[in-house]
Backbone as a chain_set.jsonl record, in Angstrom:
{"seq": "MTAGIQTILIPVKDLAGAKALWTAVLGEQPIADSAYYVGFKVAGQDIGLVPNGDTTQGMTGPTPFVHVDDIKATLQTALDGGAQIVQDVRDVGGGRLVVSVKDADGNIFGLLQDPKQA", "coords": {"N": [[0.719, -1.285, 0.02], [0.539, 2.461, -0.682], [1.003, 5.798, 0.541], [1.532, 7.835, -1.249], [3.1, 10.406, -2.861], [4.637, 12.02, -0.561], [7.2, 13.164, 0.222], [9.659, 15.414, -0.933], [13.098, 15.46, -2.139], [15.906, 17.704, -2.711], [18.798, 17.914, -4.544], [21.439, 20.26, -3.511], [24.216, 22.54, -3.795], [25.079, 24.702, -2.534], [24.184, 24.767, 0.538], [23.558, 26.663, 2.849], [22.845, 28.709, 1.281], [20.841, 27.651, -0.285], [18.9, 27.088, 2.202], [18.224, 29.411, 3.045], [17.029, 30.417, 0.967], [14.605, 28.553, 0.87], [13.696, 28.79, 3.18], [12.558, 31.362, 3.179], [10.81, 31.165, 0.876], [8.945, 29.192, 1.616], [8.362, 30.257, 3.957], [8.514, 29.183, 6.424], [10.429, 27.86, 8.95], [13.227, 25.414, 9.311], [12.51, 22.073, 10.106], [14.429, 19.969, 10.801], [17.87, 20.29, 10.902], [21.021, 20.287, 9.932], [24.203, 19.569, 8.878], [24.261, 17.468, 6.752], [21.796, 17.667, 5.787], [18.555, 19.391, 5.613], [15.496, 19.977, 6.336], [12.118, 20.606, 5.954], [8.648, 21.036, 6.673], [5.66, 21.268, 5.41], [2.097, 21.889, 5.248], [1.877, 19.266, 5.374], [3.624, 17.95, 3.758], [6.989, 16.934, 3.063], [9.718, 18.474, 2.523], [13.057, 18.193, 1.66], [16.636, 19.523, 1.672], [19.548, 18.139, 0.401], [22.601, 18.301, 0.954], [25.227, 18.149, -1.734], [23.828, 15.935, -2.893], [23.4, 15.225, -5.715], [26.039, 14.272, -6.392], [26.613, 12.291, -4.009], [24.271, 10.744, -3.779], [23.339, 10.204, -6.555], [21.164, 11.815, -7.375], [19.678, 13.721, -9.79], [18.066, 15.879, -9.907], [15.415, 17.421, -8.218], [13.647, 15.111, -6.368], [11.102, 12.727, -6.365], [9.57, 11.047, -3.347], [7.613, 8.173, -2.993], [5.851, 6.982, -0.239], [5.746, 4.19, 1.437], [4.243, 0.818, 2.452], [5.577, -1.531, 2.578], [8.804, -1.723, 1.569], [10.504, -3.347, 0.217], [8.855, -5.082, -1.139], [7.469, -3.343, -2.623], [9.631, -2.161, -4.351], [10.263, -4.659, -5.621], [8.348, -4.921, -7.172], [8.536, -2.427, -8.809], [10.838, -2.981, -10.049], [9.997, -5.067, -11.567], [8.502, -3.834, -13.232], [10.485, -2.599, -15.037], [12.204, -0.597, -14.007], [15.263, 0.528, -12.509], [17.802, 0.183, -9.882], [19.073, 2.901, -8.462], [20.278, 3.762, -5.708], [20.67, 1.699, -3.448], [18.557, -0.188, -1.003], [18.411, 1.492, 2.209], [19.05, 2.627, 5.301], [18.165, 5.313, 6.902], [18.285, 6.505, 9.124], [16.924, 6.179, 12.419], [15.669, 4.063, 11.647], [14.21, 4.464, 9.348], [13.8, 3.483, 5.926], [14.988, 4.032, 2.54], [14.881, 4.021, -0.69], [16.508, 4.437, -3.91], [15.564, 4.803, -7.559], [15.271, 4.526, -10.995], [13.343, 5.011, -13.529], [12.686, 3.78, -17.169], [12.668, 5.674, -18.704], [14.683, 6.997, -17.541], [13.819, 8.799, -15.519], [14.113, 9.842, -12.037], [13.118, 8.364, -8.758], [12.175, 7.674, -5.495], [11.45, 5.198, -2.784], [10.315, 5.163, 0.122], [9.923, 4.075, 3.433], [8.694, 4.355, 6.517], [9.443, 3.589, 10.118], [8.028, 0.334, 11.348], [5.131, 0.884, 13.564], [4.461, -0.202, 16.721]], "CA": [[-0.214, 0.081, 0.066], [1.111, 3.303, -0.77], [0.457, 6.928, 1.033], [1.477, 8.577, -2.103], [4.543, 11.254, -2.576], [4.987, 12.782, 0.665], [8.752, 13.669, 0.338], [10.696, 15.686, -2.264], [14.493, 15.92, -1.837], [16.486, 18.595, -3.686], [20.071, 18.246, -4.234], [21.84, 21.444, -3.528], [25.584, 22.866, -3.64], [25.114, 25.621, -1.337], [23.456, 24.382, 1.557], [23.306, 27.725, 3.513], [22.083, 29.537, 0.234], [19.187, 26.97, -0.373], [18.24, 26.942, 3.6], [17.572, 30.789, 2.88], [15.997, 30.57, 0.078], [13.381, 27.613, 0.99], [13.183, 29.454, 4.273], [12.092, 32.4, 2.553], [9.755, 30.926, -0.045], [7.871, 28.426, 2.416], [7.545, 31.052, 4.98], [8.745, 28.259, 7.601], [11.736, 27.122, 9.619], [13.346, 24.011, 9.218], [12.378, 21.203, 11.136], [15.859, 19.468, 10.857], [18.97, 21.228, 10.356], [22.141, 19.684, 10.22], [25.319, 19.76, 7.769], [24.07, 16.858, 5.791], [20.536, 17.761, 5.527], [17.773, 20.508, 6.092], [14.194, 19.43, 5.939], [10.847, 21.243, 5.985], [7.369, 20.359, 6.45], [4.591, 22.56, 4.857], [1.086, 21.101, 4.586], [1.902, 17.76, 5.317], [4.75, 17.84, 2.587], [8.229, 17.239, 3.499], [10.743, 19.055, 1.44], [14.525, 18.171, 2.184], [17.831, 19.955, 1.199], [20.42, 17.393, 0.266], [23.903, 18.885, 0.06], [25.874, 17.177, -2.904], [23.001, 14.886, -3.513], [23.97, 14.818, -7.066], [27.349, 12.962, -6.304], [26.75, 11.152, -3.161], [23.002, 10.046, -4.333], [22.698, 9.967, -8.013], [20.135, 12.81, -7.797], [19.674, 14.509, -11.15], [17.029, 17.121, -9.735], [14.359, 17.269, -7.159], [13.351, 13.558, -6.299], [9.672, 12.621, -5.099], [9.613, 9.844, -2.694], [6.642, 7.686, -2.428], [5.725, 6.488, 0.993], [4.974, 2.518, 1.044], [4.219, -0.073, 3.571], [6.55, -2.617, 2.435], [9.555, -1.187, 0.794], [10.997, -4.716, -0.485], [7.567, -5.63, -2.086], [7.351, -2.349, -3.733], [10.737, -2.121, -5.159], [10.269, -5.724, -6.682], [7.371, -4.237, -8.284], [9.139, -1.513, -9.616], [12.02, -3.739, -10.857], [9.801, -6.259, -12.405], [7.98, -3.159, -14.22], [11.637, -1.849, -15.924], [13.054, 0.055, -13.035], [16.767, 0.246, -12.23], [17.978, 0.502, -8.843], [20.042, 3.998, -8.514], [20.99, 3.516, -4.69], [19.971, 0.224, -2.873], [17.82, 0.396, 0.44], [19.503, 1.86, 3.423], [18.496, 3.123, 6.677], [18.803, 6.982, 6.705], [18.03, 6.84, 10.786], [15.73, 5.731, 13.091], [14.48, 2.64, 11.111], [13.463, 4.834, 8.158], [14.144, 3.039, 4.498], [14.92, 4.575, 1.377], [15.715, 3.504, -1.859], [16.192, 5.244, -5.131], [15.342, 3.976, -8.834], [15.112, 5.136, -12.332], [12.329, 4.202, -14.556], [12.852, 3.33, -18.386], [13.167, 7.176, -19.121], [15.821, 7.898, -16.875], [13.583, 9.531, -14.087], [14.635, 9.112, -10.754], [12.207, 8.493, -8.037], [12.603, 7.013, -4.419], [10.396, 4.696, -2.197], [10.323, 5.455, 1.492], [9.157, 3.171, 4.367], [8.887, 4.402, 7.925], [9.58, 2.376, 11.09], [6.758, -0.186, 11.776], [4.788, 1.265, 14.82], [4.148, -1.43, 17.42]], "C": [[0.77, 1.324, 0.113], [0.22, 4.782, -0.177], [0.699, 7.916, 0.273], [3.055, 9.411, -1.975], [4.111, 12.3, -1.763], [6.21, 13.71, 0.658], [9.4, 13.797, -0.909], [12.036, 16.164, -1.6], [14.95, 16.547, -2.875], [18.109, 18.345, -3.341], [20.666, 19.673, -4.314], [23.536, 21.225, -3.145], [26.063, 23.376, -2.547], [24.34, 25.707, -0.243], [22.853, 25.404, 2.458], [22.376, 28.62, 2.414], [20.79, 28.976, 0.054], [18.429, 27.138, 0.926], [17.771, 28.237, 3.238], [16.754, 31.123, 1.989], [14.565, 29.903, 0.193], [12.856, 28.294, 2.164], [12.396, 30.492, 4.085], [10.539, 32.114, 1.749], [8.652, 29.97, 0.614], [7.298, 29.078, 3.389], [7.545, 30.243, 6.494], [9.976, 28.215, 7.782], [11.965, 25.969, 9.588], [13.016, 23.473, 10.395], [13.597, 20.351, 11.517], [16.783, 20.592, 10.185], [20.26, 20.951, 10.558], [23.03, 20.049, 8.831], [25.095, 18.749, 6.577], [22.379, 16.587, 5.307], [19.3, 18.752, 6.313], [16.309, 20.02, 5.652], [12.95, 20.562, 6.593], [9.845, 20.56, 6.155], [6.126, 21.389, 6.541], [3.528, 21.743, 4.634], [1.13, 19.721, 4.343], [3.009, 17.095, 4.325], [6.186, 18.022, 3.47], [9.176, 17.224, 2.539], [12.198, 18.98, 2.263], [15.643, 18.738, 1.344], [18.948, 18.827, 1.423], [21.54, 17.808, -0.328], [24.757, 17.727, -0.741], [25.303, 15.796, -3.407], [23.072, 14.19, -4.882], [25.101, 13.822, -7.249], [27.01, 12.169, -5.62], [25.376, 10.213, -3.35], [22.491, 9.598, -5.44], [21.346, 10.767, -8.221], [20.454, 13.637, -9.137], [18.874, 15.681, -11.001], [16.443, 16.635, -8.565], [13.874, 15.384, -7.25], [12.072, 13.218, -5.676], [10.158, 11.253, -4.651], [8.006, 9.257, -2.292], [6.562, 6.946, -1.215], [5.118, 5.04, 0.962], [5.065, 1.93, 2.281], [5.543, -0.987, 3.738], [7.57, -2.301, 1.231], [9.982, -2.391, -0.285], [10.206, -5.04, -1.626], [7.58, -4.723, -3.248], [8.541, -2.045, -4.513], [10.914, -3.375, -6.071], [9.393, -5.391, -7.573], [7.769, -3.435, -9.223], [10.265, -2.007, -10.443], [11.278, -4.471, -12.017], [8.663, -5.102, -13.755], [9.435, -2.148, -15.106], [12.459, -1.247, -14.99], [14.338, -0.47, -13.225], [17.045, 0.677, -10.957], [19.462, 1.805, -8.969], [20.911, 3.784, -7.24], [20.189, 2.656, -3.915], [19.04, 0.974, -1.311], [18.649, 0.335, 1.438], [18.601, 2.447, 4.588], [19.015, 4.285, 6.855], [18.816, 7.337, 8.312], [16.705, 6.736, 11.254], [14.522, 4.717, 12.72], [13.842, 3.148, 9.89], [14.281, 4.564, 6.909], [13.774, 3.739, 3.75], [15.592, 3.841, 0.481], [15.335, 4.377, -3.162], [16.258, 4.298, -6.577], [15.018, 4.808, -9.569], [14.128, 4.206, -13.101], [13.197, 4.165, -16.116], [13.296, 4.695, -19.006], [14.194, 7.785, -18.659], [15.09, 8.545, -15.624], [13.63, 9.08, -12.806], [13.389, 9.31, -9.781], [12.681, 7.558, -6.78], [11.093, 6.237, -3.556], [10.827, 4.886, -0.714], [9.279, 4.677, 2.532], [9.445, 3.476, 5.549], [8.919, 3.41, 8.935], [8.052, 1.756, 11.159], [6.286, 0.351, 12.842], [4.092, -0.169, 15.569], [2.893, -1.351, 18.196]], "O": [[1.744, 1.267, 0.864], [-0.988, 4.9, -0.383], [0.3, 9.011, 0.671], [3.944, 9.097, -1.184], [3.407, 13.254, -2.095], [6.165, 14.875, 1.055], [9.681, 12.925, -1.731], [12.105, 17.036, -0.733], [14.586, 16.177, -3.991], [18.614, 18.508, -2.23], [20.319, 20.302, -5.314], [24.057, 20.293, -2.533], [26.953, 22.985, -1.791], [23.773, 26.78, -0.034], [21.722, 25.178, 2.887], [21.31, 29.135, 2.751], [19.756, 29.628, 0.193], [17.225, 27.346, 0.781], [16.554, 28.172, 3.065], [15.869, 31.971, 2.104], [13.545, 30.446, -0.23], [11.635, 28.427, 2.249], [11.444, 30.602, 4.857], [9.47, 32.682, 1.97], [7.513, 29.99, 0.146], [6.163, 28.851, 3.808], [6.832, 30.536, 7.455], [10.732, 28.508, 6.856], [11.018, 25.217, 9.818], [13.113, 24.026, 11.49], [13.678, 20.057, 12.709], [16.552, 21.431, 9.315], [20.713, 21.486, 11.569], [22.572, 20.707, 7.896], [25.61, 19.016, 5.492], [21.903, 15.635, 4.689], [19.224, 18.773, 7.541], [16.147, 19.69, 4.477], [13.083, 21.187, 7.646], [9.93, 19.374, 5.837], [5.766, 22.087, 7.488], [3.739, 20.803, 3.868], [0.61, 19.101, 3.416], [3.17, 15.882, 4.195], [6.447, 18.911, 4.28], [9.473, 16.262, 1.831], [12.412, 19.598, 3.307], [15.588, 18.391, 0.164], [19.266, 18.584, 2.587], [21.754, 17.828, -1.54], [24.875, 16.572, -0.332], [25.868, 14.89, -4.02], [22.879, 13.002, -5.14], [25.131, 12.849, -8.002], [26.921, 11.057, -6.14], [25.44, 9.016, -3.073], [21.524, 8.844, -5.543], [20.536, 10.443, -9.09], [21.567, 14.124, -9.337], [18.927, 16.526, -11.894], [16.83, 15.634, -7.962], [13.871, 14.695, -8.27], [11.945, 13.415, -4.468], [10.896, 10.497, -5.284], [7.314, 9.808, -1.436], [7.429, 6.073, -1.177], [4.017, 4.842, 0.447], [5.819, 2.367, 3.151], [6.288, -1.11, 4.71], [7.258, -2.565, 0.069], [9.766, -2.281, -1.492], [10.614, -5.236, -2.77], [7.661, -5.034, -4.436], [8.239, -1.547, -5.597], [11.565, -3.294, -7.112], [9.633, -5.554, -8.77], [7.448, -3.612, -10.398], [10.577, -1.425, -11.482], [11.724, -4.533, -13.163], [8.225, -5.514, -14.829], [9.197, -1.092, -15.693], [13.655, -1.42, -15.226], [14.635, -1.5, -13.831], [16.489, 1.751, -10.73], [20.565, 1.57, -9.462], [22.12, 3.626, -7.406], [19.001, 2.931, -3.747], [18.96, 2.106, -0.832], [19.467, -0.56, 1.647], [17.388, 2.617, 4.463], [20.233, 4.416, 6.974], [19.332, 8.386, 8.698], [15.657, 7.077, 10.706], [13.354, 4.528, 13.059], [12.996, 2.447, 9.335], [15.309, 5.212, 6.709], [12.649, 4.239, 3.779], [16.606, 3.171, 0.678], [14.237, 4.872, -3.417], [16.905, 3.253, -6.648], [14.499, 5.849, -9.165], [14.164, 2.982, -13.224], [14.366, 4.55, -16.112], [14.258, 4.739, -19.773], [14.659, 8.838, -19.095], [15.821, 8.824, -14.673], [13.2, 7.97, -12.495], [12.673, 10.299, -9.938], [13.539, 6.708, -7.016], [9.944, 6.654, -3.703], [12.024, 4.651, -0.547], [8.053, 4.702, 2.417], [10.494, 2.974, 5.952], [8.415, 2.322, 8.657], [7.049, 2.463, 11.056], [7.276, 0.451, 13.568], [3.362, -0.981, 15.0], [2.504, -2.324, 18.841]]}, "num_chains": 1, "name": "protein.A"}
C-alpha cells in the first residue's frame, strides 16, 4: 500500500544559500537542520535539501519519494516494471528505509518506508 508522494528531496551545492531561499519561499523554519540535511514540513509535505545529493546519491534534480508500507515488495514491483536501482535500500536513521530507482525514461524516484509502529 502507498500513502502517495509525501517527500521531495532537492540536491543542493550551497546548503546555506538553499536553506535561506527555501525558508523565505516556504515561510517556515526548518524542522531538521544539520550539515547533511535540512528539512521542512509544510502542509503535510516534507521538503528536504541534500548537500551534494547529485554526487553522493545520484540525484539529477528534485526527487519525489513515494511512502510505502513494504519497501522490499514495492521495490520488486518497480524492478519487475522495468525500473533500475540507483541507490539500494538503506536506513537513513531511526529505522526509516529509502531506496532510489530510475524508470525506463531515466526519471529518478524513491521509495520510503517509515518504521513499523508497535
